[in-house]
Amino acid sequence: MALTIGEIATQIGAQAVGDISLQPVRPRQPDEAGADDLALAMESAFAAQLADSSVRMAVLSDGADWQALGLKAAILVARPRYAMAGISRLFDTRTAGAGIHPSASIDPTAELGPDVSVGPMAVIGARAKIGAGSNIQAQVFVGDDAVIGADALLMPGCRIGTGVRIGDRFIGQMNAVIGGDGFSFVTARPSAVEDYMAAGTISASMKPDRHERINSLGSVLLGDDVEVGASSVIDKGTVSDTRIGNGVKVDAQVMIGHNVQIDDTTLLCAQVGIAGSSQIGKRVVLGGQVGVADHVTIGDDAIALGMSGVTSRVPDRTVVIGYPAVKQETFIKMYKAMRRLPMMAEKLNMLHKRVTNPDDKS
Amino acid sequence: MALTIGEIATQIGAQAVGDISLQPVRPRQPDEAGADDLALAMESAFAAQLADSSVRMAVLSDGADWQALGLKAAILVARPRYAMAGISRLFDTRTAGAGIHPSASIDPTAELGPDVSVGPMAVIGARAKIGAGSNIQAQVFVGDDAVIGADALLMPGCRIGTGVRIGDRFIGQMNAVIGGDGFSFVTARPSAVEDYMAAGTISASMKPDRHERINSLGSVLLGDDVEVGASSVIDKGTVSDTRIGNGVKVDAQVMIGHNVQIDDTTLLCAQVGIAGSSQIGKRVVLGGQVGVADHVTIGDDAIALGMSGVTSRVPDRTVVIGYPAVKQETFIKMYKAMRRLPMMAEKLNMLHKRVTNPDDKS
Amino acid sequence: MALTIGEIATQIGAQAVGDISLQPVRPRQPDEAGADDLALAMESAFAAQLADSSVRMAVLSDGADWQALGLKAAILVARPRYAMAGISRLFDTRTAGAGIHPSASIDPTAELGPDVSVGPMAVIGARAKIGAGSNIQAQVFVGDDAVIGADALLMPGCRIGTGVRIGDRFIGQMNAVIGGDGFSFVTARPSAVEDYMAAGTISASMKPDRHERINSLGSVLLGDDVEVGASSVIDKGTVSDTRIGNGVKVDAQVMIGHNVQIDDTTLLCAQVGIAGSSQIGKRVVLGGQVGVADHVTIGDDAIALGMSGVTSRVPDRTVVIGYPAVKQETFIKMYKAMRRLPMMAEKLNMLHKRVTNPDDKS
């Protein structure tokens, strides 16, 4: 890495000031940065730490007085986190692909585009297609008939099931599973759940003691620029495909059930679970551990705060919270009232006494 | 796949009508089906879509007027989802086993039954036994002394720990882990949790700064016809085995702790967590993300709705919900009252004013 | 295994009585133990079962009358679970390492200490360092530049990302992932979440349709004596490292986000999720499925009960519960009041009637 302050600023669309020929070794937090590092001090509280340090180079927010901080050079940015994306791209240390490892097992009918690398112990199935420039790392599995676009990055232990189709620039993190079989069973006679859904109660009649499996005939279809985090699971559709749109980003340990449809640019935080056949709109954000029941629709630009349980339709641009999830303002009213509830109970008892025993002044 | 409409109907125990010699290529949803597909239109709303389409063959609910829909042939079924199980079995596209891949590492003392296939990069340990017809796919791990019954399907990256014993027709999905070590630690002196459980509070005395591990001497015992979903984990027992009965189906990302006992035909939906030593009855259904505390008993045919936190005994045939989980009717009463709570608070304040200041008519 | 009762007692610091030369085959629960087993009967209810059994050897609580139970020999312990740790260590059946398997892929620049074993299909990257006596089992991945201390145990499918640094005596269970990339994205213009955080509402203006990725330049730093359960995930830091202290024990399916700091001796139960940049103190216990929001601080010796959602600071030695998590005593008051809420509503209506219609005696 031998970029100058000037080159970094240019590449991230920011302004460089001072000795722009200096070459930082790597970006660091202000409290860990030394004379050769690029201190990331966009927050003014962090910037203050630089004054007494050996730091010579920093990224600061627009308008910061870099000279007063004793710096030799600085990069001034308008939108700090956006600048971070650019800087992290320039200094990324990701392992590059290194050709086809001799231990990999690649079916002779698989088609690999130009510049595809395949790591040790990786397995690529029959008729699978992998796009140009893709980096298939160690111990990855790509099933028969799977199709992966250009410039994919599949990290160690990532599994792509049979027939899964994925767009360009996909990132599958370690042990992510795309294309598990859906969880879909049926009994010959009505089960306890069917009893309950029909009558609101569970009859004492003997229930069926055997589940028949509904195999997943569909697959999974992912758009371009999708990322799926470590140990996340996306199940195949029952008849049609489970579909994830362009630019959807999925954190670690997320579970997406069969037949789910997720529209473009949506974010799913860690440990989210989406049950079968639900439909999630564009640019939705589901916070950590959110659960979405089956056959639920969530509108565009909606947000479900962490741990919410979404059991019914969420309109566009609505923020929901709680279980069952309700609009945030409704939740806050309920919650405030609940916090006051012990006091309300006392007040009610007192009133009750006054009204029913008006002469008792104790 | 060259089954006729007549053969399909016979195999799933349904009635075929029209030109029963037609051979559909594959089942499809009505809106995606063409002239050579078998449209799955058991719901009347879907069936209506067929009238103006090129579809010639469909599965319909008993009594549907197949000729009015312009079909050449139809299969009429009484219980649509049950029919789906049969159809999905006939059209399953699962990768068949293909012998023993030369890259697999199979300990010479392992015993493989007839017609066992082992995929690339799979590892089978010492003295492991694998039943006839089992399909051990790529990158699977089977530990020393593990025993797996006949006709198992272990998908890529599935891990079977040492000494685990599994019945017939097991399905282990990608990256499922059977036989992790239990999470069991102890400190030399009482910990903060012990303080709290004994006295309801945590003393300010210095707490132990080291956990001793209780290793798992037990293993995991699974019955026949068990399925475990992608990235699910079942831990070994501490002294005895963790036991899962016949016909239990476990969805993806489920966690079953050490010493748990689960009886036959129970269903665990995705992301369920069951803490150590709990006992789950027969034909129980735990919805998505349900948590069960340790040492809790859940009766037969009980249902815990999604995201419930079960902290105490659930009787047979009881539906529970919420945290801590209570009977559904109790929850609904509480929840309705809670929704009215902000209004109740206003009403109470008004009454309070009227009673304490009876002359103030403001 | 040929330890005598006397040797076992000595090694776990307990007292042996009777024929201390007897050699039990293995520890078992009282109801499963036979004449050659060591019955674990520290609970008096279990001990009673021994009287009519063939059991000759048992571990009992101090003061138990071993002769009255018909035993030939016994080990008497003061702290049963602590004794279990010692016994489980003596009888552990863990697979020992067996040298370097020829199928393993070890980069020539990797440095393995003395007595390191590497199982089949394991992959060890460039410049990785693995300490003396470590047992790297089948299908493990250790990335480039990762550093692992002495006596590590990495179970099958455990993945250690590039640059991760780990202390001594680490245990990584099956399919654990240390060093996933953090979930960190930014849009060029403000997103719906930014709208909401700034104004409490989501404007109707068109939202950005593309996320830029912030790559993880930091890594993960684990102290000594850390254990990470099956399928758990620990993400890399954005600029600095995600840090886990000495003696921290992490159960299965736990997710630890980027930049999180966890201090020594803390326990995280199964399915816990900790969002980015949160700080957890020493000896903290987070129960199963607990969620911790981002940038939250939890003090030393604090406990969050199962399924709690921690959204704000938790002081030292505090027990919290619920969503949002509050002190346990607050929760209990609210919960009791909520259980009485339907009755309160009736009482309030009755009073309202009496006060507003004082003449209506119906």
CSV table of C-alpha atoms in Angstrom, one decimal, chain C residues 4-6 16-24 56-57 66 71-74:
chain,number,residue,atom,x,y,z
C,4,THR,CA,-9.0,-46.1,41.2
C,5,ILE,CA,-11.5,-44.4,43.5
C,6,GLY,CA,-8.6,-43.2,45.6
C,16,ALA,CA,-12.4,-41.4,49.2
C,17,VAL,CA,-13.9,-43.9,51.6
C,18,GLY,CA,-14.3,-47.8,51.5
C,19,ASP,CA,-12.4,-49.9,49.0
C,20,ILE,CA,-10.5,-47.1,47.3
C,21,SER,CA,-8.7,-49.5,45.0
C,22,LEU,CA,-11.8,-50.2,42.9
C,23,GLN,CA,-11.6,-49.0,39.4
C,24,PRO,CA,-14.9,-47.7,37.8
C,56,ARG,CA,-21.0,-50.4,44.1
C,57,MET,CA,-19.2,-47.0,43.6
C,66,TRP,CA,-22.5,-44.3,51.9
C,71,LEU,CA,-21.8,-49.1,48.4
C,72,LYS,CA,-18.3,-50.6,48.5
C,73,ALA,CA,-16.6,-47.3,48.0
C,74,ALA,CA,-17.5,-43.7,47.6
